[in-house]
Amino acid sequence: MPGPADRDRFWAAIEDGLDELARGLVVRIRAELPSYAQLPEGEHFRNVRSLYETMTRSLAAGAPPNPEVLQSIRASARRRAYYDMPVYDVLAAFHHAQQELWEALRRSDLATESLLVELVGPMAQWSQAMSQAVVDAYVAQQGGREQHERETRARFFDVLHADGPHQDATDLMRELALDPDGEFTVLVARSRWWPRESVDALQRAGRRITGVVHADARAGLLTIVSQGAVLDDVVALAAETGGEDRPLGVGLTRPGLAGIRLGLGDATRALRLAEADGRAAVRFETDWFPAVIPDLVPLLGPLLEPIRRVAGEQPDLADAVVAYAESGFTLRGTGAALTLHPNSVSYRLTRWHQLTGLDVRSFAELALSLVAITEARRNT
């Protein structure tokens, strides 16, 4: 009969091997169950690793699956249902998880026959509880799924647009088949172009692509939160549903709820630029500099005003400054871009220095010049 110290060593050894065990199970499931290819692999590993940790600690303590654990399993199952993965595949995956853990317990050098016999009943209890949780989740998804999802989505966007943390955010995200620890991309458009039927159509269309897409229109904005989706696919869906000529802003891909909120700001700035430039879609990732300039103007106003005036009055000088920044900071490269002799470029940059007091060979002064020129061009 193993003593407490033997048991502790046994469970410590099992826990040390959980990363390897989880990685192996993910490879097996994705090889044997093709429907799992729809689930992002990183998320899949985190789910399995978390389940194994919970199971081993529960078995070590002699405790049955608690309600919080079963709620988490149901949330994982709902996410798989969202991807239209067959319930039989999900049940098979949970069966594989239990089977692989049992084999790891049995193979351990510290395992004893009496200890393994003690674990037969609890392992069976876990198997039954997990299977029931999966079935419950799928049944719930089928009955009233659309209405429940719409209500949950509305609550989630309430949280997204509210200030400060929210204790229900994680649960809401899982209800919507979103991985709270994963990465998200936010896209926005003006809601005046998006009547309710168009938002609903976009939401339905989102099921045609890999990943999860949720859309909501409020406070003048259509907000799209996507996870695990190819960004070009989401942009194409928005154009297909709302119209190709409707301006769209795309934020940076960021992790967690905090990242969604930051991405909302990115996307809104990108949308502002798309509207100003008459473009269909602007990505903050590539156009961050002109996108943030309107936010800098109130802060830098006294510095910018005289420079903007020179840029407006002397567009050839402003063109030389911009070309210098975009041509490797060389007179030869700038001249080639503007079809000018390097001496003419040098004269224009010197003249800019004389009129504005800004030397483009200084990083800070070149940056200030570019902000002022961009703002001046936008207002012409």
PDB file of N, CA, C and O in Angstrom, residues 251-283:
ATOM      1  N   GLY A 251      -7.940  46.951 -37.181  1.00  0.00           N
ATOM      2  CA  GLY A 251      -6.985  47.144 -36.101  1.00  0.00           C
ATOM      3  C   GLY A 251      -5.893  46.095 -36.100  1.00  0.00           C
ATOM      4  O   GLY A 251      -5.895  45.139 -36.878  1.00  0.00           O
ATOM      5  N   LEU A 252      -4.925  46.271 -35.189  1.00  0.00           N
ATOM      6  CA  LEU A 252      -3.864  45.285 -35.018  1.00  0.00           C
ATOM      7  C   LEU A 252      -4.412  44.031 -34.338  1.00  0.00           C
ATOM      8  O   LEU A 252      -5.363  44.102 -33.558  1.00  0.00           O
ATOM      9  N   THR A 253      -3.804  42.908 -34.615  1.00  0.00           N
ATOM     10  CA  THR A 253      -4.159  41.665 -33.932  1.00  0.00           C
ATOM     11  C   THR A 253      -3.514  41.675 -32.554  1.00  0.00           C
ATOM     12  O   THR A 253      -2.298  41.841 -32.442  1.00  0.00           O
ATOM     13  N   ARG A 254      -4.339  41.515 -31.525  1.00  0.00           N
ATOM     14  CA  ARG A 254      -3.859  41.633 -30.147  1.00  0.00           C
ATOM     15  C   ARG A 254      -4.524  40.556 -29.283  1.00  0.00           C
ATOM     16  O   ARG A 254      -5.589  40.056 -29.608  1.00  0.00           O
ATOM     17  N   PRO A 255      -3.894  40.220 -28.131  1.00  0.00           N
ATOM     18  CA  PRO A 255      -4.443  39.155 -27.285  1.00  0.00           C
ATOM     19  C   PRO A 255      -5.442  39.651 -26.243  1.00  0.00           C
ATOM     20  O   PRO A 255      -5.317  40.759 -25.724  1.00  0.00           O
ATOM     21  N   GLY A 256      -6.436  38.811 -25.935  1.00  0.00           N
ATOM     22  CA  GLY A 256      -7.336  39.018 -24.815  1.00  0.00           C
ATOM     23  C   GLY A 256      -8.324  40.155 -24.984  1.00  0.00           C
ATOM     24  O   GLY A 256      -8.338  40.866 -25.999  1.00  0.00           O
ATOM     25  N   LEU A 257      -9.165  40.337 -23.939  1.00  0.00           N
ATOM     26  CA  LEU A 257     -10.165  41.397 -23.969  1.00  0.00           C
ATOM     27  C   LEU A 257      -9.512  42.769 -24.043  1.00  0.00           C
ATOM     28  O   LEU A 257      -9.981  43.656 -24.763  1.00  0.00           O
ATOM     29  N   ALA A 258      -8.421  42.952 -23.313  1.00  0.00           N
ATOM     30  CA  ALA A 258      -7.707  44.235 -23.377  1.00  0.00           C
ATOM     31  C   ALA A 258      -7.222  44.497 -24.798  1.00  0.00           C
ATOM     32  O   ALA A 258      -7.259  45.640 -25.286  1.00  0.00           O
ATOM     33  N   GLY A 259      -6.792  43.434 -25.479  1.00  0.00           N
ATOM     34  CA  GLY A 259      -6.348  43.593 -26.857  1.00  0.00           C
ATOM     35  C   GLY A 259      -7.484  43.948 -27.794  1.00  0.00           C
ATOM     36  O   GLY A 259      -7.295  44.707 -28.745  1.00  0.00           O
ATOM     37  N   ILE A 260      -8.678  43.408 -27.521  1.00  0.00           N
ATOM     38  CA  ILE A 260      -9.839  43.766 -28.349  1.00  0.00           C
ATOM     39  C   ILE A 260     -10.130  45.257 -28.188  1.00  0.00           C
ATOM     40  O   ILE A 260     -10.413  45.960 -29.169  1.00  0.00           O
ATOM     41  N   ARG A 261     -10.074  45.736 -26.959  1.00  0.00           N
ATOM     42  CA  ARG A 261     -10.362  47.158 -26.732  1.00  0.00           C
ATOM     43  C   ARG A 261      -9.319  48.056 -27.398  1.00  0.00           C
ATOM     44  O   ARG A 261      -9.655  49.080 -27.991  1.00  0.00           O
ATOM     45  N   LEU A 262      -8.041  47.665 -27.314  1.00  0.00           N
ATOM     46  CA  LEU A 262      -7.008  48.434 -28.001  1.00  0.00           C
ATOM     47  C   LEU A 262      -7.203  48.350 -29.517  1.00  0.00           C
ATOM     48  O   LEU A 262      -7.052  49.341 -30.229  1.00  0.00           O
ATOM     49  N   GLY A 263      -7.554  47.156 -29.989  1.00  0.00           N
ATOM     50  CA  GLY A 263      -7.793  46.983 -31.417  1.00  0.00           C
ATOM     51  C   GLY A 263      -8.960  47.804 -31.918  1.00  0.00           C
ATOM     52  O   GLY A 263      -8.973  48.250 -33.070  1.00  0.00           O
ATOM     53  N   LEU A 264      -9.949  48.014 -31.054  1.00  0.00           N
ATOM     54  CA  LEU A 264     -11.081  48.866 -31.416  1.00  0.00           C
ATOM     55  C   LEU A 264     -10.601  50.292 -31.675  1.00  0.00           C
ATOM     56  O   LEU A 264     -11.042  50.955 -32.623  1.00  0.00           O
ATOM     57  N   GLY A 265      -9.673  50.761 -30.839  1.00  0.00           N
ATOM     58  CA  GLY A 265      -9.098  52.088 -31.062  1.00  0.00           C
ATOM     59  C   GLY A 265      -8.289  52.147 -32.340  1.00  0.00           C
ATOM     60  O   GLY A 265      -8.391  53.105 -33.120  1.00  0.00           O
ATOM     61  N   ASP A 266      -7.470  51.104 -32.585  1.00  0.00           N
ATOM     62  CA  ASP A 266      -6.692  51.037 -33.830  1.00  0.00           C
ATOM     63  C   ASP A 266      -7.615  51.120 -35.045  1.00  0.00           C
ATOM     64  O   ASP A 266      -7.380  51.883 -35.984  1.00  0.00           O
ATOM     65  N   ALA A 267      -8.640  50.271 -34.999  1.00  0.00           N
ATOM     66  CA  ALA A 267      -9.536  50.176 -36.151  1.00  0.00           C
ATOM     67  C   ALA A 267     -10.287  51.477 -36.393  1.00  0.00           C
ATOM     68  O   ALA A 267     -10.501  51.879 -37.543  1.00  0.00           O
ATOM     69  N   THR A 268     -10.676  52.150 -35.316  1.00  0.00           N
ATOM     70  CA  THR A 268     -11.395  53.417 -35.457  1.00  0.00           C
ATOM     71  C   THR A 268     -10.496  54.475 -36.085  1.00  0.00           C
ATOM     72  O   THR A 268     -10.940  55.261 -36.936  1.00  0.00           O
ATOM     73  N   ARG A 269      -9.228  54.491 -35.701  1.00  0.00           N
ATOM     74  CA  ARG A 269      -8.286  55.436 -36.320  1.00  0.00           C
ATOM     75  C   ARG A 269      -8.075  55.090 -37.798  1.00  0.00           C
ATOM     76  O   ARG A 269      -7.993  55.987 -38.646  1.00  0.00           O
ATOM     77  N   ALA A 270      -7.979  53.806 -38.093  1.00  0.00           N
ATOM     78  CA  ALA A 270      -7.823  53.393 -39.492  1.00  0.00           C
ATOM     79  C   ALA A 270      -9.060  53.748 -40.306  1.00  0.00           C
ATOM     80  O   ALA A 270      -8.953  54.153 -41.474  1.00  0.00           O
ATOM     81  N   LEU A 271     -10.237  53.600 -39.704  1.00  0.00           N
ATOM     82  CA  LEU A 271     -11.475  53.972 -40.402  1.00  0.00           C
ATOM     83  C   LEU A 271     -11.493  55.464 -40.713  1.00  0.00           C
ATOM     84  O   LEU A 271     -11.876  55.869 -41.817  1.00  0.00           O
ATOM     85  N   ARG A 272     -11.078  56.258 -39.759  1.00  0.00           N
ATOM     86  CA  ARG A 272     -11.019  57.707 -39.976  1.00  0.00           C
ATOM     87  C   ARG A 272     -10.134  58.038 -41.177  1.00  0.00           C
ATOM     88  O   ARG A 272     -10.472  58.898 -42.006  1.00  0.00           O
ATOM     89  N   LEU A 273      -9.013  57.325 -41.301  1.00  0.00           N
ATOM     90  CA  LEU A 273      -8.116  57.551 -42.436  1.00  0.00           C
ATOM     91  C   LEU A 273      -8.753  57.070 -43.737  1.00  0.00           C
ATOM     92  O   LEU A 273      -8.637  57.730 -44.780  1.00  0.00           O
ATOM     93  N   ALA A 274      -9.429  55.924 -43.687  1.00  0.00           N
ATOM     94  CA  ALA A 274     -10.094  55.415 -44.887  1.00  0.00           C
ATOM     95  C   ALA A 274     -11.128  56.405 -45.404  1.00  0.00           C
ATOM     96  O   ALA A 274     -11.234  56.644 -46.613  1.00  0.00           O
ATOM     97  N   GLU A 275     -11.885  57.002 -44.493  1.00  0.00           N
ATOM     98  CA  GLU A 275     -12.900  57.983 -44.884  1.00  0.00           C
ATOM     99  C   GLU A 275     -12.255  59.233 -45.460  1.00  0.00           C
ATOM    100  O   GLU A 275     -12.736  59.799 -46.450  1.00  0.00           O
ATOM    101  N   ALA A 276     -11.148  59.671 -44.838  1.00  0.00           N
ATOM    102  CA  ALA A 276     -10.486  60.890 -45.308  1.00  0.00           C
ATOM    103  C   ALA A 276      -9.870  60.699 -46.690  1.00  0.00           C
ATOM    104  O   ALA A 276      -9.868  61.617 -47.518  1.00  0.00           O
ATOM    105  N   ASP A 277      -9.346  59.494 -46.948  1.00  0.00           N
ATOM    106  CA  ASP A 277      -8.657  59.230 -48.213  1.00  0.00           C
ATOM    107  C   ASP A 277      -9.562  58.624 -49.269  1.00  0.00           C
ATOM    108  O   ASP A 277      -9.120  58.375 -50.397  1.00  0.00           O
ATOM    109  N   GLY A 278     -10.828  58.326 -48.910  1.00  0.00           N
ATOM    110  CA  GLY A 278     -11.727  57.708 -49.866  1.00  0.00           C
ATOM    111  C   GLY A 278     -11.337  56.294 -50.226  1.00  0.00           C
ATOM    112  O   GLY A 278     -11.514  55.850 -51.358  1.00  0.00           O
ATOM    113  N   ARG A 279     -10.823  55.557 -49.237  1.00  0.00           N
ATOM    114  CA  ARG A 279     -10.379  54.177 -49.468  1.00  0.00           C
ATOM    115  C   ARG A 279     -11.386  53.200 -48.869  1.00  0.00           C
ATOM    116  O   ARG A 279     -12.064  53.499 -47.896  1.00  0.00           O
ATOM    117  N   ALA A 280     -11.441  51.990 -49.448  1.00  0.00           N
ATOM    118  CA  ALA A 280     -12.416  51.008 -48.975  1.00  0.00           C
ATOM    119  C   ALA A 280     -11.992  50.380 -47.659  1.00  0.00           C
ATOM    120  O   ALA A 280     -12.819  50.121 -46.788  1.00  0.00           O
ATOM    121  N   ALA A 281     -10.704  50.104 -47.486  1.00  0.00           N
ATOM    122  CA  ALA A 281     -10.232  49.466 -46.254  1.00  0.00           C
ATOM    123  C   ALA A 281      -8.829  49.952 -45.947  1.00  0.00           C
ATOM    124  O   ALA A 281      -7.972  50.020 -46.837  1.00  0.00           O
ATOM    125  N   VAL A 282      -8.605  50.298 -44.702  1.00  0.00           N
ATOM    126  CA  VAL A 282      -7.275  50.730 -44.238  1.00  0.00           C
ATOM    127  C   VAL A 282      -6.891  49.867 -43.052  1.00  0.00           C
ATOM    128  O   VAL A 282      -7.684  49.686 -42.119  1.00  0.00           O
ATOM    129  N   ARG A 283      -5.675  49.358 -43.083  1.00  0.00           N
ATOM    130  CA  ARG A 283      -5.169  48.539 -41.982  1.00  0.00           C
ATOM    131  C   ARG A 283      -4.206  49.366 -41.133  1.00  0.00           C
ATOM    132  O   ARG A 283      -3.241  49.940 -41.656  1.00  0.00           O
TER     133      ARG A 283
END
